[in-house]
Each structure stands twice: as C-alpha cells, then as structure tokens.
Amino acid sequence: MQFQGFPVAALDFYDDLEMDNTKSFWEANKEVYDESVKKPFAALSAALEPEFGAVKIFRPYRDVRFAKDKTPYKTHQGAFVAAGPSMGWYVELSPRGVRVGAGFYEASGARLGAIRAAVADDRTGPALRRTIAKLERAGFELGGDRLKTTPRGFDADHPRIDLLRHRQIILGRPYGFEKVIHTPAVLTLVRDDWRALKPLVTWLQRAVAGVPEDLRIR
C-alpha cells in the first residue's frame, strides 16, 4: 500500500473519540481506525524506514494501571524512530492535525547529566545553540518540559541557562489541517523535516555516547 495522505475520516475519528472515549465507541468505529489511521501510518512508515530505520507505530491503548484518568484510548496516533533511549524522530496525527518533530522526551540521572554537561561545555554547547537557532528560523518550535529554577550545579548567569533548564528538548512543526496532510505530499514534508532535524538528533546522540548502556536505558 502506497501512502496517500491522511484521510479526513482520521481527523473526524479522533474528534469523536475525544468526546466519547469508551470501549463501545471504539468497537463501533474500529474499522474506521483500521482503514483511516492504522493503514496510512503503516504506509508512511514503510516509506520512511529505508532512510531512517525501523519505525515504531504506537499502540492506540492507554496504560491506565496507575493513572487517574481511566479513559482507555489515546486521542492521537504517533510513530517514532529511535536514535537512542527516549530519543529520535516522531510524527503525530491528532484532532489538531499533523505534527512532526524530534528530540529527547525523557532523560533522567546519568543521561540528563550528560546532556546538561554537553550544553554547558563551551566546546559543544554553542553548536547546540546554533542548531536550534537555525531550526527555529526554518519554522520549528522549541518545546519540552523544563525547570523554572536553576539546575543544581550550574550558575544562574550561565550563557545557556535557558537550555540547561530543559528536562526535554523537542523541536517540532505543526501542519495542522493544511490540505497537504490529505495528500501523498505530506510524506515529503515529514521526510524533509526529519532530515532537517538530524543535526539535533546527532548532537544528542553524541552527548550521551559516553553514558554506559545500562544507565542510558533506565
């Protein structure tokens, strides 16, 4: 199956799921999910894998074992290419349309320490600053959870204190409801964005390269 874009029915499905996140709705509309969401994501992934590697299509079911919110289904569909633990490229479809991005979404302990050390280092930190600035000029948005205070061990007047506060570094671009998302051309947009984001991913990979594998996967 060649990728033809995301049908309007996929957005309608998630609009309705946000309003009625129940097993009865899911079972009544499972065919819509399979045809309008699951199959297009499989086709998109197959087109991207030769260049970027194995694409993981996330399960539609939420893990509610320890969650206060017991709604059973995710109200978006995502796909991810791992470049390291909790690090890589992603594409997402939700009621707000399509979004593309890359970065790291979780880094605790040794990995977060390694990333912060690389941000603080005057040999490597400026390169990250330039990479992010270039991507922002190209239309990407910097996001991710960050501290409101100064992380322990760093000075509040550090020239990259804004980046040191990040517990996630994610750069993304929304395409929303643009007509292109319903056409095969959105594949080119995703591919081009992932290529543009490769310097960010490479920087992150190098930052954690010295962290032992058993610590990196925690």
Short mmCIF file of C-alpha atoms in Angstrom, two decimals:
data_model
loop_
_atom_site.label_atom_id
_atom_site.label_comp_id
_atom_site.label_asym_id
_atom_site.label_seq_id
_atom_site.Cartn_x
_atom_site.Cartn_y
_atom_site.Cartn_z
CA MET A 1 0.00 0.00 0.00
CA GLN A 2 1.43 3.36 -1.04
CA PHE A 3 0.98 6.31 1.27
CA GLN A 4 -1.79 8.59 0.01
CA GLY A 5 -2.03 11.02 2.92
CA PHE A 6 -4.25 11.04 5.99
CA PRO A 7 -7.97 10.97 5.12
CA VAL A 8 -10.41 13.44 6.64
CA ALA A 9 -12.06 10.46 8.32
CA ALA A 10 -8.96 10.04 10.50
CA LEU A 11 -9.33 13.54 11.97
CA ASP A 12 -13.08 13.04 12.40
CA PHE A 13 -12.39 9.77 14.21
CA TYR A 14 -10.16 11.46 16.79
CA ASP A 15 -12.56 14.39 17.18
CA ASP A 16 -15.30 11.92 18.07
CA LEU A 17 -13.01 9.83 20.27
CA GLU A 18 -12.17 12.87 22.40
CA MET A 19 -15.90 13.26 23.04
CA ASP A 20 -16.65 9.58 23.59
CA ASN A 21 -13.56 7.72 24.78
CA THR A 22 -15.31 4.43 25.50
CA LYS A 23 -14.96 0.81 24.52
CA SER A 24 -18.38 0.88 22.86
CA PHE A 25 -17.38 3.79 20.61
CA TRP A 26 -14.08 2.13 19.76
CA GLU A 27 -15.65 -1.17 18.84
CA ALA A 28 -18.29 0.54 16.72
CA ASN A 29 -15.62 2.52 14.85
CA LYS A 30 -12.72 0.07 14.81
CA GLU A 31 -12.96 -0.29 11.04
CA VAL A 32 -12.57 3.49 10.64
CA TYR A 33 -9.42 3.37 12.77
CA ASP A 34 -8.00 0.45 10.81
CA GLU A 35 -8.65 1.98 7.38
CA SER A 36 -8.12 5.69 8.04
CA VAL A 37 -5.40 5.69 10.71
CA LYS A 38 -3.61 2.36 11.03
CA LYS A 39 -3.14 1.64 7.31
CA PRO A 40 -1.92 5.15 6.38
CA PHE A 41 0.58 5.07 9.25
CA ALA A 42 1.85 1.68 8.11
CA ALA A 43 2.30 3.02 4.58
CA LEU A 44 4.01 6.19 5.81
CA SER A 45 6.35 4.15 8.00
CA ALA A 46 7.25 1.81 5.14
CA ALA A 47 8.20 4.83 3.02
CA LEU A 48 10.40 6.37 5.74
CA GLU A 49 12.17 3.25 7.02
CA PRO A 50 14.73 2.85 4.20
CA GLU A 51 16.30 6.17 5.18
CA PHE A 52 15.64 6.48 8.91
CA GLY A 53 15.36 2.94 10.19
CA ALA A 54 12.62 0.97 11.91
CA VAL A 55 9.50 3.00 12.68
CA LYS A 56 7.52 2.15 15.80
CA ILE A 57 3.80 2.80 15.47
CA PHE A 58 2.46 3.31 18.97
CA ARG A 59 -0.42 1.25 20.27
CA PRO A 60 -3.77 3.06 20.48
CA TYR A 61 -4.43 1.83 24.02
CA ARG A 62 -3.52 3.83 27.11
CA ASP A 63 -1.79 2.22 30.11
CA VAL A 64 -4.28 3.12 32.84
CA ARG A 65 -2.93 0.86 35.61
CA PHE A 66 -1.53 3.74 37.65
CA ALA A 67 -3.35 6.67 36.01
CA LYS A 68 -6.13 8.76 37.50
CA ASP A 69 -7.52 9.20 34.00
CA LYS A 70 -9.03 5.83 33.11
CA THR A 71 -10.09 6.62 29.55
CA PRO A 72 -8.89 3.58 27.59
CA TYR A 73 -7.72 5.04 24.25
CA LYS A 74 -5.15 7.58 23.12
CA THR A 75 -6.69 10.53 21.30
CA HIS A 76 -3.80 10.69 18.84
CA GLN A 77 -1.69 8.32 16.78
CA GLY A 78 2.08 8.59 16.80
CA ALA A 79 5.02 6.94 15.09
CA PHE A 80 8.63 7.13 16.28
CA VAL A 81 12.12 6.27 15.06
CA ALA A 82 14.51 5.71 17.96
CA ALA A 83 18.01 7.15 17.70
CA GLY A 84 18.73 6.26 21.32
CA PRO A 85 16.81 5.75 24.57
CA SER A 86 13.77 8.08 24.55
CA MET A 87 15.36 10.00 21.66
CA GLY A 88 14.62 10.28 17.96
CA TRP A 89 12.10 11.47 15.36
CA TYR A 90 8.30 11.40 15.52
CA VAL A 91 5.16 12.20 13.56
CA GLU A 92 1.72 12.52 15.12
CA LEU A 93 -1.89 12.74 13.99
CA SER A 94 -4.48 14.15 16.39
CA PRO A 95 -7.67 16.23 16.36
CA ARG A 96 -5.31 19.20 15.87
CA GLY A 97 -3.91 17.75 12.66
CA VAL A 98 -0.38 16.60 11.87
CA ARG A 99 2.78 17.46 13.80
CA VAL A 100 6.38 16.48 13.08
CA GLY A 101 9.38 16.71 15.40
CA ALA A 102 12.49 15.26 17.01
CA GLY A 103 14.50 15.42 20.21
CA PHE A 104 14.57 13.65 23.56
CA TYR A 105 11.45 13.27 25.69
CA GLU A 106 12.90 11.57 28.78
CA ALA A 107 16.36 11.65 30.29
CA SER A 108 16.93 11.02 33.95
CA GLY A 109 20.03 10.51 36.02
CA ALA A 110 23.19 9.91 34.03
CA ARG A 111 21.71 10.69 30.61
CA LEU A 112 20.26 14.04 31.68
CA GLY A 113 23.54 14.84 33.38
CA ALA A 114 25.46 14.06 30.20
CA ILE A 115 23.19 16.25 28.09
CA ARG A 116 23.47 19.14 30.53
CA ALA A 117 27.24 18.76 30.67
CA ALA A 118 27.38 18.98 26.87
CA VAL A 119 25.10 22.04 26.90
CA ALA A 120 27.33 23.74 29.47
CA ASP A 121 30.59 22.84 27.72
CA ASP A 122 31.91 25.75 25.66
CA ARG A 123 33.11 23.29 23.01
CA THR A 124 29.75 21.60 22.42
CA GLY A 125 27.08 23.89 23.87
CA PRO A 126 27.36 26.66 21.26
CA ALA A 127 26.86 24.09 18.49
CA LEU A 128 23.52 23.10 20.01
CA ARG A 129 22.55 26.77 20.31
CA ARG A 130 23.34 27.32 16.61
CA THR A 131 21.47 24.19 15.58
CA ILE A 132 18.35 25.21 17.49
CA ALA A 133 18.52 28.79 16.19
CA LYS A 134 18.76 27.54 12.61
CA LEU A 135 15.81 25.20 13.08
CA GLU A 136 13.73 27.96 14.66
CA ARG A 137 14.47 30.22 11.70
CA ALA A 138 13.22 27.39 9.48
CA GLY A 139 9.90 27.37 11.35
CA PHE A 140 10.42 24.75 14.04
CA GLU A 141 9.31 25.44 17.61
CA LEU A 142 11.41 24.60 20.67
CA GLY A 143 9.45 22.85 23.42
CA GLY A 144 9.78 20.32 26.19
CA ASP A 145 9.43 20.30 29.96
CA ARG A 146 11.90 22.50 31.80
CA LEU A 147 12.73 23.68 35.28
CA LYS A 148 11.66 27.12 36.46
CA THR A 149 14.72 27.25 38.70
CA THR A 150 18.43 26.80 38.04
CA PRO A 151 19.51 23.14 37.90
CA ARG A 152 21.81 22.09 40.69
CA GLY A 153 25.48 22.60 39.96
CA PHE A 154 25.07 25.40 37.41
CA ASP A 155 25.19 29.17 37.71
CA ALA A 156 22.04 31.19 37.10
CA ASP A 157 24.00 33.51 34.81
CA HIS A 158 25.34 30.72 32.58
CA PRO A 159 25.02 31.88 28.94
CA ARG A 160 22.93 28.80 28.09
CA ILE A 161 20.94 28.58 31.30
CA ASP A 162 17.70 28.50 29.31
CA LEU A 163 18.79 25.26 27.63
CA LEU A 164 20.21 23.85 30.86
CA ARG A 165 16.77 24.10 32.43
CA HIS A 166 15.30 21.73 29.84
CA ARG A 167 14.41 18.23 31.01
CA GLN A 168 13.25 17.59 27.45
CA ILE A 169 14.43 19.17 24.22
CA ILE A 170 11.92 18.80 21.43
CA LEU A 171 11.74 20.76 18.19
CA GLY A 172 8.55 20.38 16.21
CA ARG A 173 6.48 21.84 13.45
CA PRO A 174 2.68 21.69 13.21
CA TYR A 175 0.93 21.28 9.87
CA GLY A 176 -2.49 21.33 11.46
CA PHE A 177 -5.32 20.98 8.98
CA GLU A 178 -3.47 22.14 5.89
CA LYS A 179 -4.81 20.43 2.77
CA VAL A 180 -1.43 18.86 2.12
CA ILE A 181 -1.88 16.41 5.02
CA HIS A 182 -4.59 14.67 2.99
CA THR A 183 -2.22 14.10 0.04
CA PRO A 184 0.87 11.98 -0.65
CA ALA A 185 2.94 15.20 -0.47
CA VAL A 186 2.85 15.13 3.34
CA LEU A 187 5.35 12.27 3.12
CA THR A 188 7.84 14.68 1.56
CA LEU A 189 7.21 17.21 4.33
CA VAL A 190 7.83 14.61 7.05
CA ARG A 191 10.95 13.31 5.32
CA ASP A 192 12.37 16.80 4.76
CA ASP A 193 11.65 17.82 8.35
CA TRP A 194 13.30 14.71 9.74
CA ARG A 195 16.34 15.39 7.57
CA ALA A 196 16.46 18.99 8.82
CA LEU A 197 16.25 17.76 12.42
CA LYS A 198 19.08 15.25 12.04
CA PRO A 199 21.78 17.65 13.38
CA LEU A 200 19.78 17.96 16.62
CA VAL A 201 19.44 14.19 16.96
CA THR A 202 23.13 13.68 16.17
CA TRP A 203 24.14 16.23 18.82
CA LEU A 204 22.01 14.44 21.41
CA GLN A 205 23.43 11.05 20.44
CA ARG A 206 26.96 12.34 20.91
CA ALA A 207 26.08 13.97 24.22
CA VAL A 208 25.02 10.64 25.76
CA ALA A 209 27.52 8.45 23.90
CA GLY A 210 29.77 8.11 26.94
CA VAL A 211 26.98 7.03 29.28
CA PRO A 212 27.07 3.24 29.86
CA GLU A 213 24.23 1.42 28.11
CA ASP A 214 22.79 0.05 31.36
CA LEU A 215 22.38 3.64 32.61
CA ARG A 216 21.12 5.06 29.32
CA ILE A 217 18.09 2.78 29.15
CA ARG A 218 16.77 3.49 32.64
#
